[in-house]
Short mmCIF file of C-alpha atoms in Angstrom, two decimals:
data_model
loop_
_atom_site.label_atom_id
_atom_site.label_comp_id
_atom_site.label_asym_id
_atom_site.label_seq_id
_atom_site.Cartn_x
_atom_site.Cartn_y
_atom_site.Cartn_z
CA MET X 1 68.23 198.89 -93.53
CA SER X 2 72.38 199.23 -93.48
CA MET X 3 74.36 197.59 -91.39
CA ASP X 4 75.88 200.88 -89.58
CA GLN X 5 72.09 201.54 -89.46
CA ALA X 6 70.77 198.47 -87.44
CA THR X 7 74.32 198.10 -85.56
CA GLN X 8 73.51 202.37 -84.40
CA ILE X 9 69.87 200.51 -83.73
CA LEU X 10 70.68 198.37 -81.09
CA ASP X 11 73.22 200.78 -79.28
CA THR X 12 70.49 203.38 -78.45
CA ILE X 13 68.88 199.93 -76.99
CA ARG X 14 71.48 198.56 -74.96
CA MET X 15 72.42 202.41 -73.90
CA ILE X 16 68.93 202.17 -72.69
CA SER X 17 68.13 199.17 -71.09
CA GLU X 18 71.83 198.42 -69.85
CA ASP X 19 73.20 202.35 -68.88
CA ARG X 20 70.67 204.26 -67.69
CA LEU X 21 69.68 205.63 -71.21
CA ASP X 22 67.55 208.34 -71.28
CA VAL X 23 66.51 212.07 -71.09
CA ARG X 24 66.49 213.74 -68.29
CA THR X 25 63.29 216.07 -68.68
CA VAL X 26 61.28 218.01 -71.79
CA THR X 27 60.85 221.36 -71.03
CA MET X 28 58.05 223.58 -71.93
CA GLY X 29 58.57 227.14 -71.86
CA VAL X 30 55.84 229.55 -71.35
CA SER X 31 55.70 233.16 -71.57
CA LEU X 32 53.73 235.21 -68.80
CA LEU X 33 54.67 238.73 -70.00
CA GLU X 34 50.35 238.97 -71.68
CA CYS X 35 49.49 238.40 -68.14
CA ALA X 36 50.89 241.61 -66.39
CA ASP X 37 47.96 243.13 -64.31
CA PRO X 38 47.95 246.02 -61.89
CA ASP X 39 45.13 243.32 -60.39
CA ILE X 40 47.25 240.54 -58.45
CA SER X 41 44.14 238.15 -58.46
CA ARG X 42 43.59 238.91 -62.09
CA ALA X 43 47.56 238.67 -62.43
CA CYS X 44 47.78 235.42 -61.84
CA ALA X 45 44.18 234.06 -62.95
CA LYS X 46 46.11 234.57 -66.37
CA VAL X 47 48.85 232.80 -64.88
CA GLU X 48 47.19 230.01 -64.16
CA GLN X 49 44.61 230.17 -67.59
CA ARG X 50 48.29 230.67 -70.00
CA VAL X 51 50.16 227.47 -67.81
CA VAL X 52 47.34 224.78 -68.63
CA SER X 53 47.33 226.42 -71.80
CA ALA X 54 49.45 225.71 -73.20
CA ALA X 55 50.96 222.59 -71.59
CA ARG X 56 47.70 221.22 -71.04
CA ASN X 57 48.74 218.51 -73.52
CA LEU X 58 52.86 218.22 -73.25
CA VAL X 59 52.74 215.05 -70.94
CA ALA X 60 50.55 212.58 -72.57
CA VAL X 61 52.65 214.45 -75.97
CA ALA X 62 55.65 213.97 -74.03
CA ASP X 63 54.64 209.92 -73.09
CA ASP X 64 53.25 209.08 -75.92
CA VAL X 65 56.46 210.14 -77.85
CA ALA X 66 58.60 207.90 -74.71
CA ALA X 67 56.83 204.81 -75.88
CA GLU X 68 56.74 205.42 -78.71
CA PHE X 69 60.80 205.24 -79.36
CA GLY X 70 61.52 203.10 -76.49
CA VAL X 71 63.05 206.11 -74.53
CA PRO X 72 62.35 207.36 -70.35
CA ILE X 73 61.45 210.71 -70.63
CA THR X 74 62.05 210.60 -66.64
CA ASN X 75 60.58 214.60 -65.87
CA LYS X 76 57.85 216.65 -67.73
CA ARG X 77 58.71 220.85 -66.84
CA VAL X 78 57.47 224.09 -67.04
CA ALA X 79 59.64 226.36 -66.68
CA VAL X 80 57.76 230.52 -67.25
CA THR X 81 58.95 234.39 -67.45
CA PRO X 82 60.56 235.61 -63.95
CA ILE X 83 58.14 235.94 -62.20
CA GLY X 84 59.71 239.03 -60.64
CA LEU X 85 58.27 240.82 -64.65
CA ILE X 86 55.15 239.84 -64.38
CA ALA X 87 55.00 241.10 -60.47
CA ALA X 88 55.81 244.93 -61.10
CA ALA X 89 52.56 245.13 -62.76
CA CYS X 90 50.88 244.81 -59.46
CA GLY X 91 52.63 246.28 -56.87
CA ALA X 92 51.07 243.93 -54.63
CA ALA X 93 53.11 243.06 -51.37
CA ASP X 94 52.89 239.97 -50.79
CA PRO X 95 53.52 237.88 -54.91
CA THR X 96 53.21 234.75 -53.26
CA PRO X 97 50.11 234.05 -54.98
CA PHE X 98 51.94 233.79 -58.06
CA ALA X 99 53.38 230.52 -56.83
CA HIS X 100 50.50 229.33 -55.28
CA ALA X 101 48.60 230.22 -59.20
CA LEU X 102 52.19 228.01 -60.74
CA ASP X 103 51.65 225.11 -58.17
CA ARG X 104 47.76 224.81 -58.83
CA ALA X 105 48.39 224.85 -63.21
CA GLY X 106 51.39 222.43 -63.17
CA LYS X 107 49.58 220.25 -61.48
CA GLU X 108 45.98 220.40 -63.42
CA VAL X 109 49.24 219.62 -66.89
CA GLY X 110 50.87 216.75 -64.54
CA VAL X 111 54.49 218.13 -64.68
CA ASP X 112 57.03 216.90 -62.20
CA PHE X 113 58.11 220.90 -61.17
CA VAL X 114 57.05 224.60 -62.72
CA GLY X 115 60.30 226.80 -62.28
CA GLY X 116 60.47 230.46 -62.68
CA TYR X 117 59.46 231.78 -59.22
CA SER X 118 62.66 234.04 -59.87
CA ALA X 119 64.74 237.78 -60.35
CA LEU X 120 67.04 238.99 -62.38
CA VAL X 121 69.13 241.88 -60.11
CA ASP X 122 72.41 241.70 -61.12
CA LYS X 123 73.05 244.87 -61.49
CA GLY X 124 70.46 245.70 -59.12
CA ALA X 125 66.71 245.13 -57.79
CA THR X 126 63.17 246.27 -58.98
CA ALA X 127 60.82 247.11 -55.88
CA ALA X 128 58.51 244.02 -56.56
CA GLU X 129 62.40 242.29 -58.04
CA ASP X 130 63.50 242.69 -54.24
CA ARG X 131 59.96 241.98 -52.49
CA LEU X 132 60.00 238.79 -54.01
CA ILE X 133 62.94 237.76 -53.02
CA ARG X 134 61.87 238.55 -50.13
CA SER X 135 58.77 236.88 -50.75
CA ILE X 136 61.14 232.90 -51.63
CA PRO X 137 61.05 230.70 -48.01
CA GLU X 138 57.04 231.21 -47.87
CA ALA X 139 56.48 230.21 -50.78
CA LEU X 140 58.25 228.12 -51.70
CA ALA X 141 57.31 226.19 -48.19
CA THR X 142 53.72 226.85 -49.19
CA THR X 143 53.91 224.93 -52.73
CA ASP X 144 54.61 221.60 -53.50
CA ILE X 145 56.27 221.95 -57.68
CA VAL X 146 56.97 225.26 -57.77
CA CYS X 147 60.90 225.53 -58.15
CA SER X 148 63.12 229.45 -57.21
CA SER X 149 65.63 231.68 -58.85
CA VAL X 150 67.74 234.47 -58.69
CA ASN X 151 70.23 235.91 -60.73
CA VAL X 152 72.34 237.82 -58.87
CA GLY X 153 75.78 238.56 -60.74
CA SER X 154 76.80 238.83 -64.05
CA SER X 155 79.87 239.39 -66.50
CA ARG X 156 78.30 242.68 -68.16
CA ALA X 157 77.35 243.68 -64.84
CA GLY X 158 79.65 242.44 -61.30
CA LEU X 159 78.28 240.86 -59.10
CA ASN X 160 75.06 242.19 -57.14
CA MET X 161 75.91 242.34 -52.80
CA ASP X 162 72.66 242.96 -52.22
CA ALA X 163 71.17 240.79 -53.66
CA VAL X 164 74.40 238.22 -51.83
CA ALA X 165 73.66 238.92 -49.09
CA ALA X 166 69.67 239.18 -49.59
CA MET X 167 70.34 235.50 -50.47
CA GLY X 168 72.31 234.50 -47.86
CA ARG X 169 68.69 235.57 -45.57
CA VAL X 170 66.70 233.17 -47.84
CA VAL X 171 67.89 230.25 -48.13
CA LEU X 172 68.11 229.46 -44.48
CA GLU X 173 65.07 230.60 -44.16
CA SER X 174 63.94 228.89 -46.93
CA ALA X 175 65.40 225.77 -45.12
CA GLU X 176 63.49 227.10 -41.92
CA ALA X 177 60.34 226.88 -43.13
CA THR X 178 60.45 223.13 -45.26
CA ALA X 179 62.56 221.78 -41.43
CA ASP X 180 60.12 218.99 -41.18
CA ALA X 181 61.35 217.85 -44.28
CA ASP X 182 65.64 218.29 -43.95
CA GLY X 183 65.02 221.73 -45.60
CA LEU X 184 63.65 221.00 -49.65
CA GLY X 185 62.66 223.94 -49.19
CA ALA X 186 66.53 225.43 -50.09
CA ALA X 187 67.03 221.88 -52.78
CA LYS X 188 64.18 224.42 -54.76
CA LEU X 189 65.85 227.08 -54.91
CA VAL X 190 69.30 228.53 -56.83
CA THR X 191 71.77 231.83 -56.99
CA PHE X 192 72.31 232.26 -60.54
CA ALA X 193 75.30 234.50 -61.59
CA ASN X 194 75.39 234.41 -65.32
CA ALA X 195 71.74 232.74 -65.58
CA VAL X 196 70.00 231.85 -68.84
CA GLY X 197 66.87 232.34 -69.98
CA ASP X 198 66.82 228.44 -71.98
CA ASN X 199 67.83 225.74 -69.05
CA PRO X 200 65.58 222.77 -68.72
CA PHE X 201 66.58 222.09 -65.79
CA MET X 202 65.28 222.48 -62.38
CA ALA X 203 65.30 224.67 -59.39
CA GLY X 204 66.75 226.26 -61.70
CA ALA X 205 65.09 226.74 -65.48
CA PHE X 206 63.30 229.77 -66.28
CA HIS X 207 61.67 231.36 -69.78
CA GLY X 208 64.27 234.29 -69.89
CA PRO X 209 62.51 237.58 -72.16
CA SER X 210 64.03 236.72 -75.54
CA GLU X 211 62.46 233.66 -75.98
CA PRO X 212 59.63 232.88 -78.16
CA ASP X 213 55.90 232.76 -76.62
CA THR X 214 56.16 228.43 -76.38
CA VAL X 215 59.29 227.82 -76.71
CA ILE X 216 60.11 222.62 -75.91
CA SER X 217 63.66 222.03 -75.03
CA VAL X 218 65.55 218.74 -73.60
CA GLY X 219 67.78 218.39 -71.10
CA ILE X 220 69.90 214.98 -71.98
CA SER X 221 71.21 212.39 -70.06
CA GLY X 222 73.78 209.40 -69.91
CA PRO X 223 76.69 209.26 -67.41
CA GLY X 224 75.89 205.64 -67.90
CA VAL X 225 76.92 205.61 -71.49
CA VAL X 226 79.86 207.74 -70.89
CA HIS X 227 80.98 205.16 -68.56
CA ARG X 228 80.36 202.88 -70.49
CA ALA X 229 82.27 203.77 -73.79
CA LEU X 230 85.14 204.47 -71.28
CA GLU X 231 85.57 201.05 -69.02
CA PRO X 232 87.67 199.24 -72.26
CA LEU X 233 89.68 201.92 -72.57
CA ALA X 234 92.56 200.60 -69.52
CA GLY X 235 95.57 202.86 -69.99
CA CYS X 236 94.97 204.62 -72.86
CA ARG X 237 96.09 207.77 -73.73
CA VAL X 238 93.34 210.43 -72.65
CA ASP X 239 93.19 212.38 -76.49
CA GLU X 240 91.80 208.88 -76.89
CA CYS X 241 89.01 209.19 -74.08
CA ALA X 242 87.80 212.28 -75.15
CA GLU X 243 87.50 210.50 -78.57
CA VAL X 244 84.91 208.00 -77.28
CA ILE X 245 83.43 210.61 -75.17
CA LYS X 246 82.92 212.76 -77.92
CA LYS X 247 81.27 209.34 -79.51
CA ALA X 248 79.41 208.69 -77.03
CA ALA X 249 78.54 212.75 -76.69
CA PHE X 250 77.20 213.08 -80.27
CA GLN X 251 75.15 208.87 -79.88
CA ILE X 252 73.35 210.88 -77.05
CA THR X 253 72.02 214.15 -77.89
CA ARG X 254 71.32 213.30 -81.74
CA MET X 255 68.42 210.56 -79.16
CA GLY X 256 67.50 213.18 -77.61
CA GLN X 257 67.12 216.41 -80.04
CA LEU X 258 65.10 213.67 -82.51
CA VAL X 259 62.57 213.73 -78.67
CA GLY X 260 62.60 217.03 -78.30
CA VAL X 261 61.71 217.49 -81.85
CA THR X 262 58.79 215.39 -82.06
CA VAL X 263 57.39 216.12 -78.86
CA ALA X 264 57.75 220.02 -80.83
CA GLN X 265 56.45 219.59 -83.41
CA ARG X 266 53.48 216.75 -82.38
CA LEU X 267 51.99 219.95 -79.57
CA GLY X 268 52.86 222.37 -82.98
CA VAL X 269 55.51 224.92 -81.05
CA ARG X 270 59.09 225.59 -81.92
CA PHE X 271 61.66 223.21 -80.45
CA GLY X 272 64.24 225.48 -78.66
CA ILE X 273 67.39 223.52 -77.26
CA VAL X 274 69.14 220.24 -75.82
CA ASP X 275 70.95 220.75 -73.16
CA LEU X 276 74.12 218.37 -73.17
CA SER X 277 75.09 218.86 -69.44
CA LEU X 278 75.85 214.51 -69.05
CA ALA X 279 72.55 214.09 -65.46
CA PRO X 280 73.69 212.16 -63.11
CA THR X 281 70.64 209.91 -60.30
CA SER X 282 71.98 208.49 -57.00
CA GLU X 283 71.48 205.10 -58.47
CA VAL X 284 74.46 202.99 -59.51
CA GLY X 285 75.67 203.29 -62.71
CA ASP X 286 74.21 206.95 -63.03
CA SER X 287 77.49 208.62 -61.95
CA VAL X 288 79.40 211.76 -63.25
CA ALA X 289 82.38 210.68 -60.38
CA GLN X 290 82.23 207.58 -61.50
CA ILE X 291 83.69 208.79 -65.55
CA LEU X 292 85.87 210.12 -63.63
CA GLU X 293 86.68 207.40 -61.38
CA THR X 294 86.59 205.19 -64.95
CA LEU X 295 89.97 207.54 -66.17
CA GLY X 296 91.68 207.17 -63.93
CA ILE X 297 91.09 209.09 -60.60
CA SER X 298 91.24 206.38 -57.33
CA GLN X 299 88.28 208.41 -56.27
CA VAL X 300 86.68 211.78 -56.66
CA GLY X 301 88.44 214.50 -55.30
CA GLY X 302 92.55 213.65 -55.20
CA HIS X 303 94.56 215.24 -57.31
CA GLY X 304 93.52 215.49 -61.62
CA THR X 305 89.73 215.43 -60.46
CA THR X 306 89.60 218.89 -61.79
CA ALA X 307 91.68 217.85 -64.98
CA ALA X 308 89.84 214.26 -65.99
CA LEU X 309 86.57 217.21 -65.37
CA ALA X 310 87.89 219.38 -68.00
CA LEU X 311 89.05 216.36 -70.33
CA LEU X 312 84.41 215.05 -69.86
CA ASN X 313 82.76 218.31 -70.27
CA ASP X 314 85.05 219.53 -73.43
CA ALA X 315 84.53 216.15 -74.86
CA VAL X 316 80.99 216.15 -74.05
CA LYS X 317 80.13 219.14 -75.98
CA LYS X 318 82.01 218.85 -78.87
CA GLY X 319 80.22 215.23 -79.11
CA GLY X 320 77.03 217.37 -78.54
CA LEU X 321 77.85 220.24 -81.17
CA MET X 322 78.27 218.27 -83.99
CA ALA X 323 74.87 216.12 -83.32
CA CYS X 324 72.56 219.70 -82.65
CA GLY X 325 72.88 222.52 -84.06
CA GLN X 326 70.55 224.18 -81.75
CA VAL X 327 72.68 223.86 -78.15
CA GLY X 328 71.72 225.86 -75.14
CA GLY X 329 70.55 226.04 -71.53
CA LEU X 330 74.32 224.71 -69.11
CA SER X 331 75.90 222.34 -71.62
CA GLY X 332 78.46 219.78 -70.03
CA SER X 333 78.48 217.33 -67.07
CA PHE X 334 76.28 218.38 -63.50
CA ILE X 335 78.07 217.95 -60.30
CA PRO X 336 75.19 217.17 -57.59
CA VAL X 337 76.02 215.79 -54.75
CA SER X 338 73.44 214.40 -53.08
CA GLU X 339 72.39 212.91 -56.76
CA ASP X 340 75.45 210.94 -57.81
CA ILE X 341 76.99 208.07 -55.86
CA HIS X 342 80.62 208.57 -56.18
CA MET X 343 79.69 212.69 -55.08
CA ILE X 344 78.09 210.89 -51.88
CA ARG X 345 80.57 208.38 -51.12
CA ALA X 346 83.33 210.07 -52.00
CA ALA X 347 81.71 212.71 -49.41
CA GLN X 348 81.55 210.69 -47.15
CA ALA X 349 85.33 209.74 -46.82
CA GLY X 350 85.74 213.20 -46.72
CA SER X 351 88.15 213.31 -50.28
CA ILE X 352 85.67 216.05 -51.34
CA THR X 353 85.01 219.71 -49.68
CA LEU X 354 83.58 222.05 -50.42
CA ASP X 355 86.52 223.54 -51.33
CA LYS X 356 87.05 220.77 -54.10
CA LEU X 357 83.81 221.36 -55.41
CA GLU X 358 84.31 224.15 -55.65
CA ALA X 359 87.85 224.13 -57.62
CA MET X 360 85.75 221.96 -60.22
CA THR X 361 83.14 224.75 -61.10
CA ALA X 362 85.22 226.11 -62.04
CA ILE X 363 85.22 223.14 -65.27
CA CYS X 364 81.69 222.10 -64.66
CA SER X 365 77.49 223.46 -65.93
CA VAL X 366 76.83 225.08 -62.86
CA GLY X 367 78.17 224.67 -59.06
CA LEU X 368 77.80 223.74 -56.08
CA ASP X 369 74.97 221.55 -56.17
CA MET X 370 72.15 220.03 -54.23
CA VAL X 371 75.20 220.13 -51.19
CA ALA X 372 73.77 219.86 -47.73
CA ILE X 373 75.58 221.31 -45.06
CA PRO X 374 74.43 221.78 -41.19
CA GLY X 375 71.29 224.16 -40.42
CA ASP X 376 73.41 226.19 -38.20
CA THR X 377 75.40 227.39 -40.83
CA PRO X 378 75.06 231.78 -40.68
CA ALA X 379 73.93 233.54 -42.89
CA THR X 380 76.73 235.76 -44.24
CA THR X 381 78.25 232.72 -44.65
CA ILE X 382 76.50 231.62 -46.85
CA ALA X 383 76.47 234.30 -48.51
CA GLY X 384 79.96 234.63 -48.83
CA ILE X 385 79.82 230.87 -50.52
CA ILE X 386 77.38 232.76 -53.32
CA ALA X 387 79.80 235.52 -53.35
CA ASP X 388 82.17 233.15 -54.27
CA GLU X 389 81.14 230.77 -56.43
CA SER X 390 79.34 233.88 -58.48
CA ALA X 391 82.67 235.26 -59.41
CA ILE X 392 83.98 232.60 -60.71
CA GLY X 393 81.35 232.61 -63.05
CA ILE X 394 81.38 237.11 -63.58
CA MET X 395 85.75 235.96 -64.55
CA ASN X 396 85.10 232.97 -66.59
CA ALA X 397 81.94 234.47 -68.70
CA LYS X 398 80.49 231.25 -67.67
CA THR X 399 77.04 230.62 -65.94
CA THR X 400 77.77 228.90 -62.13
CA ALA X 401 75.26 228.75 -59.59
CA VAL X 402 74.86 227.60 -55.89
CA ARG X 403 72.09 225.35 -54.99
CA VAL X 404 72.89 224.78 -50.72
CA ILE X 405 70.59 222.96 -48.39
CA PRO X 406 71.14 224.54 -44.72
CA VAL X 407 69.74 220.62 -43.45
CA PRO X 408 68.34 222.57 -39.41
CA GLY X 409 68.62 220.65 -36.82
CA LYS X 410 71.67 218.28 -38.78
CA GLY X 411 75.58 218.44 -38.74
CA VAL X 412 78.78 217.08 -40.15
CA GLY X 413 78.49 214.01 -40.46
CA GLU X 414 74.44 213.79 -41.21
CA GLU X 415 72.22 212.87 -43.95
CA ALA X 416 69.56 214.87 -45.14
CA HIS X 417 67.06 212.84 -47.35
CA PHE X 418 65.21 214.23 -49.61
CA PRO X 419 62.41 213.33 -52.26
CA GLY X 420 62.40 211.47 -55.83
CA LEU X 421 66.09 212.86 -57.75
CA LEU X 422 67.70 214.90 -55.78
CA GLY X 423 68.66 212.08 -53.19
CA TRP X 424 70.65 212.07 -50.44
CA ALA X 425 73.54 214.34 -48.85
CA PRO X 426 75.84 213.89 -46.15
CA ILE X 427 76.10 216.96 -44.57
CA MET X 428 79.79 218.92 -45.01
CA ALA X 429 81.40 221.46 -43.22
CA THR X 430 81.76 224.65 -43.66
CA SER X 431 84.85 227.01 -43.43
CA GLY X 432 83.86 228.40 -40.24
CA LEU X 433 85.63 231.26 -40.15
CA ASP X 434 83.25 234.82 -40.61
CA SER X 435 82.05 236.58 -43.23
CA SER X 436 79.75 239.41 -42.10
CA ALA X 437 82.02 241.91 -42.88
CA PHE X 438 82.04 241.69 -46.63
CA VAL X 439 78.70 240.38 -46.73
CA ASP X 440 77.87 243.02 -45.05
CA ARG X 441 79.25 246.01 -46.65
CA GLY X 442 76.91 245.71 -49.55
CA GLY X 443 77.35 247.09 -53.09
CA ARG X 444 77.83 246.03 -56.91
CA ILE X 445 81.76 244.22 -57.52
CA PRO X 446 82.34 246.33 -61.11
CA ALA X 447 82.36 243.84 -64.30
CA PRO X 448 85.89 242.57 -65.18
CA ILE X 449 87.41 244.59 -67.40
CA HIS X 450 87.47 241.90 -70.28
CA ALA X 451 83.74 242.31 -69.61
CA PHE X 452 83.82 245.36 -72.17
CA LYS X 453 84.14 244.10 -74.99
CA ASN X 454 81.29 246.85 -77.77
#
């Protein structure tokens, strides 16, 4: 072993032991297209059998690889073909049995979450997709590990405002249906523009129709590694900081690729992608916002925050792309409020508002993520938030998303608490201005002119 190799191994060990480096998720994508059936009972039985058969050994193999390499794998997950496509074959008035089948299958194989109770309606919805969207609140309230997502817009198709209005209502109803858990149902629901079919992160993961039958994808972590790398650079130029971030992202991605490829090989399935997104948790030392503050922002949300985030996001992608040829998913930096302790502190201090978060989402990987808002927020206001965020994604040809939680019975300044990695968050104020006249117009905002590239 060369001195350089030994140094790299020691660096990785330090990253794991001191900087909270982990593989945030190993996600198996499973196609359910073969499960379509005119009878919903048979279709659900096929779905359950298919997921159990494909993912039976996922957790055991991932745990073995984690122990062998000494790299923690925080979550094991399954993502399936959007159920809106599968449910169309049976025409059932109530598609929630599909959610229950996914919940049973996920629990049997031992994964943390199953994603894909989803619909792709950016240009318009089928009757089956309309029914699925209406069923989301009940589906999320009556299952434990099922996650849901709806794609309401794309740069190619424009923005489906009928679906946006519907999702405003669905988000509110999902929170109300889980009022005893601070609206947890809404925390398992994402509204997308430009959704991608190889995203390994929940709650928005689903297995795209163009994906192979079964595939393993990996979501990395590593905010603590990047923060530690930047600490010695006080006063250095920003381009020097970018180079250091690139090198750290390279190391993180190489480790994630090794884990993903090994798990895929041992399961006998294809390796898909590494998602380069820096994914924080609410634990101290595992924060994307802290990286921005290390770059010189006194508290995230202050002037310069968006520029610092742009530097971080670009450097992470460049370093990751050098390390792995199979990059996909969302890839960049997540800024969920409830899952990042420095974001939580900034929200408590008032330096982060919804308006500032929206500006930052023009740069980051996704959008308004895990943001708690008052429980009495009107559905049309939520729809307006979704429309604004979707417009950013559509006009910039990037993925954006909204995961806001209207916390039943609570208002601004109070706190919402969620299980596991979802963390906790102070409830933030919305505009308070009425969006209903715009939202109620319905229709479809046409695709931007730059979408026509043929």
